[in-house]
Amino acid sequence: AAPGGERLRQGAQTFPAVLERKGRRIVTNPKKTRKIFNIVLAIVLAVGVWMYVINVENPSGTGTVREIPVTVVGEDSLAERGLMVTEQNRDHVSLKLSGRKKTLMKLNRKNITLKLDVSSVTSEGEHTLSCKVDFPDTVGDNVSISDWEDLHFTVTVEKQATKEIPVRGEFIGTEADNCLAGAVTTDPETLVLKGPAKELEGISYALATVGGKEVRDTIVEQSSVGFMGPDGTPASRKNVTASAESVEVTVPVRQVV
């Protein structure tokens, strides 16, 4: 054979192979290419088998949906009895479920509803209640709860009281030269609070403040309120609601000679 032909055959059998494309040399490694192909093929086959098992065989299994929020209902009925919920041992639940794999895959914390109904409570103290579970209509009865203890809740119920408190306005800024701030007024002048009687005992008034530097003109601003104790320090407002969370504060400012 001609020397040129022998060299051509040797070049065809040499790895990595060298290809010419658009004036650029591209080096390919057949062993590496074959390895990548085998990996991709294995992944495709695995996904295919998994899809077959889930969609055709659809075996039974278990799963956990975590951190499902709990909604408390029936508080209006408690309020009619002069009661309110002040504590509950949890506000989220991780639910263990069993059923067909394909069905379990459709469930998540957004399409499962947990409702804790407190309307049956008629007295103060701690009460153990069961949470109601609502699954999507598409699931039906194809899912069961593995551990019903997950749905047991402990709530603390206390007597609900109502209290009306005054609102005090305070100017904490500075006036400009030859200007004087007058008496501060608020609208509304009082707030109605609802909450545990013990908590309300520690609240004497609501405080709304406005400020400013070198103020020359009357101030009219909406200000959030804080609840203060009899000694003028901030009071606890746990489980306390107010008829308003902010008030309009007016600070009259006039010029003086």
PDB file of N, CA, C and O in Angstrom, residues 107-133:
ATOM      1  N   LEU A 107     -51.342  16.779  46.480  1.00  0.00           N
ATOM      2  CA  LEU A 107     -51.644  17.499  47.711  1.00  0.00           C
ATOM      3  C   LEU A 107     -50.478  18.375  48.165  1.00  0.00           C
ATOM      4  O   LEU A 107     -49.317  17.984  48.049  1.00  0.00           O
ATOM      5  N   ASN A 108     -50.809  19.559  48.683  1.00  0.00           N
ATOM      6  CA  ASN A 108     -49.805  20.459  49.233  1.00  0.00           C
ATOM      7  C   ASN A 108     -50.472  21.344  50.280  1.00  0.00           C
ATOM      8  O   ASN A 108     -51.695  21.301  50.483  1.00  0.00           O
ATOM      9  N   ARG A 109     -49.674  22.166  50.945  1.00  0.00           N
ATOM     10  CA  ARG A 109     -50.187  22.995  52.046  1.00  0.00           C
ATOM     11  C   ARG A 109     -51.183  24.058  51.578  1.00  0.00           C
ATOM     12  O   ARG A 109     -51.909  24.640  52.400  1.00  0.00           O
ATOM     13  N   LYS A 110     -51.254  24.300  50.275  1.00  0.00           N
ATOM     14  CA  LYS A 110     -52.155  25.321  49.770  1.00  0.00           C
ATOM     15  C   LYS A 110     -53.537  24.787  49.420  1.00  0.00           C
ATOM     16  O   LYS A 110     -54.493  25.568  49.353  1.00  0.00           O
ATOM     17  N   ASN A 111     -53.656  23.488  49.150  1.00  0.00           N
ATOM     18  CA  ASN A 111     -54.974  22.968  48.780  1.00  0.00           C
ATOM     19  C   ASN A 111     -55.586  22.053  49.844  1.00  0.00           C
ATOM     20  O   ASN A 111     -56.598  21.398  49.605  1.00  0.00           O
ATOM     21  N   ILE A 112     -54.960  21.999  51.029  1.00  0.00           N
ATOM     22  CA  ILE A 112     -55.550  21.308  52.174  1.00  0.00           C
ATOM     23  C   ILE A 112     -55.977  22.373  53.181  1.00  0.00           C
ATOM     24  O   ILE A 112     -55.190  23.242  53.548  1.00  0.00           O
ATOM     25  N   THR A 113     -57.233  22.315  53.627  1.00  0.00           N
ATOM     26  CA  THR A 113     -57.763  23.304  54.566  1.00  0.00           C
ATOM     27  C   THR A 113     -57.965  22.669  55.937  1.00  0.00           C
ATOM     28  O   THR A 113     -58.580  21.609  56.056  1.00  0.00           O
ATOM     29  N   LEU A 114     -57.424  23.325  56.958  1.00  0.00           N
ATOM     30  CA  LEU A 114     -57.590  22.873  58.339  1.00  0.00           C
ATOM     31  C   LEU A 114     -58.378  23.934  59.104  1.00  0.00           C
ATOM     32  O   LEU A 114     -57.984  25.093  59.145  1.00  0.00           O
ATOM     33  N   LYS A 115     -59.501  23.536  59.715  1.00  0.00           N
ATOM     34  CA  LYS A 115     -60.337  24.465  60.464  1.00  0.00           C
ATOM     35  C   LYS A 115     -60.512  23.969  61.897  1.00  0.00           C
ATOM     36  O   LYS A 115     -60.898  22.826  62.121  1.00  0.00           O
ATOM     37  N   LEU A 116     -60.211  24.855  62.832  1.00  0.00           N
ATOM     38  CA  LEU A 116     -60.368  24.554  64.251  1.00  0.00           C
ATOM     39  C   LEU A 116     -61.594  25.313  64.748  1.00  0.00           C
ATOM     40  O   LEU A 116     -61.560  26.530  64.914  1.00  0.00           O
ATOM     41  N   ASP A 117     -62.682  24.590  64.983  1.00  0.00           N
ATOM     42  CA  ASP A 117     -63.952  25.193  65.376  1.00  0.00           C
ATOM     43  C   ASP A 117     -64.042  25.283  66.898  1.00  0.00           C
ATOM     44  O   ASP A 117     -64.028  24.261  67.587  1.00  0.00           O
ATOM     45  N   VAL A 118     -64.126  26.506  67.411  1.00  0.00           N
ATOM     46  CA  VAL A 118     -64.177  26.718  68.868  1.00  0.00           C
ATOM     47  C   VAL A 118     -65.576  27.089  69.345  1.00  0.00           C
ATOM     48  O   VAL A 118     -65.762  27.450  70.513  1.00  0.00           O
ATOM     49  N   SER A 119     -66.574  26.999  68.464  1.00  0.00           N
ATOM     50  CA  SER A 119     -67.922  27.447  68.816  1.00  0.00           C
ATOM     51  C   SER A 119     -68.561  26.602  69.906  1.00  0.00           C
ATOM     52  O   SER A 119     -69.524  27.042  70.550  1.00  0.00           O
ATOM     53  N   SER A 120     -68.049  25.387  70.123  1.00  0.00           N
ATOM     54  CA  SER A 120     -68.650  24.506  71.133  1.00  0.00           C
ATOM     55  C   SER A 120     -68.157  24.802  72.553  1.00  0.00           C
ATOM     56  O   SER A 120     -68.703  24.274  73.523  1.00  0.00           O
ATOM     57  N   VAL A 121     -67.133  25.646  72.691  1.00  0.00           N
ATOM     58  CA  VAL A 121     -66.569  25.940  74.011  1.00  0.00           C
ATOM     59  C   VAL A 121     -67.496  26.895  74.761  1.00  0.00           C
ATOM     60  O   VAL A 121     -67.921  27.925  74.222  1.00  0.00           O
ATOM     61  N   THR A 122     -67.801  26.558  76.012  1.00  0.00           N
ATOM     62  CA  THR A 122     -68.740  27.367  76.795  1.00  0.00           C
ATOM     63  C   THR A 122     -68.154  27.878  78.109  1.00  0.00           C
ATOM     64  O   THR A 122     -68.856  28.514  78.890  1.00  0.00           O
ATOM     65  N   SER A 123     -66.874  27.612  78.363  1.00  0.00           N
ATOM     66  CA  SER A 123     -66.301  28.022  79.651  1.00  0.00           C
ATOM     67  C   SER A 123     -64.835  28.405  79.491  1.00  0.00           C
ATOM     68  O   SER A 123     -64.188  28.075  78.488  1.00  0.00           O
ATOM     69  N   GLU A 124     -64.317  29.100  80.507  1.00  0.00           N
ATOM     70  CA  GLU A 124     -62.911  29.459  80.518  1.00  0.00           C
ATOM     71  C   GLU A 124     -62.046  28.235  80.790  1.00  0.00           C
ATOM     72  O   GLU A 124     -62.518  27.210  81.268  1.00  0.00           O
ATOM     73  N   GLY A 125     -60.740  28.354  80.469  1.00  0.00           N
ATOM     74  CA  GLY A 125     -59.804  27.279  80.757  1.00  0.00           C
ATOM     75  C   GLY A 125     -59.224  26.666  79.499  1.00  0.00           C
ATOM     76  O   GLY A 125     -59.383  27.192  78.387  1.00  0.00           O
ATOM     77  N   GLU A 126     -58.535  25.524  79.648  1.00  0.00           N
ATOM     78  CA  GLU A 126     -57.935  24.804  78.517  1.00  0.00           C
ATOM     79  C   GLU A 126     -58.916  23.769  77.978  1.00  0.00           C
ATOM     80  O   GLU A 126     -59.577  23.064  78.739  1.00  0.00           O
ATOM     81  N   HIS A 127     -58.960  23.684  76.650  1.00  0.00           N
ATOM     82  CA  HIS A 127     -59.872  22.737  75.998  1.00  0.00           C
ATOM     83  C   HIS A 127     -59.126  22.034  74.870  1.00  0.00           C
ATOM     84  O   HIS A 127     -58.344  22.669  74.146  1.00  0.00           O
ATOM     85  N   THR A 128     -59.366  20.735  74.723  1.00  0.00           N
ATOM     86  CA  THR A 128     -58.786  19.963  73.628  1.00  0.00           C
ATOM     87  C   THR A 128     -59.831  19.781  72.544  1.00  0.00           C
ATOM     88  O   THR A 128     -60.926  19.262  72.802  1.00  0.00           O
ATOM     89  N   LEU A 129     -59.490  20.218  71.334  1.00  0.00           N
ATOM     90  CA  LEU A 129     -60.417  20.169  70.208  1.00  0.00           C
ATOM     91  C   LEU A 129     -59.755  19.481  69.025  1.00  0.00           C
ATOM     92  O   LEU A 129     -58.523  19.455  68.915  1.00  0.00           O
ATOM     93  N   SER A 130     -60.581  18.945  68.135  1.00  0.00           N
ATOM     94  CA  SER A 130     -60.077  18.299  66.924  1.00  0.00           C
ATOM     95  C   SER A 130     -60.277  19.216  65.730  1.00  0.00           C
ATOM     96  O   SER A 130     -61.307  19.895  65.609  1.00  0.00           O
ATOM     97  N   CYS A 131     -59.297  19.206  64.864  1.00  0.00           N
ATOM     98  CA  CYS A 131     -59.308  20.049  63.675  1.00  0.00           C
ATOM     99  C   CYS A 131     -60.000  19.301  62.525  1.00  0.00           C
ATOM    100  O   CYS A 131     -59.824  18.101  62.362  1.00  0.00           O
ATOM    101  N   LYS A 132     -60.793  20.011  61.734  1.00  0.00           N
ATOM    102  CA  LYS A 132     -61.448  19.425  60.572  1.00  0.00           C
ATOM    103  C   LYS A 132     -60.561  19.610  59.338  1.00  0.00           C
ATOM    104  O   LYS A 132     -60.014  20.692  59.112  1.00  0.00           O
ATOM    105  N   VAL A 133     -60.471  18.531  58.542  1.00  0.00           N
ATOM    106  CA  VAL A 133     -59.629  18.557  57.343  1.00  0.00           C
ATOM    107  C   VAL A 133     -60.500  18.539  56.102  1.00  0.00           C
ATOM    108  O   VAL A 133     -61.420  17.720  55.989  1.00  0.00           O
TER     109      VAL A 133
END
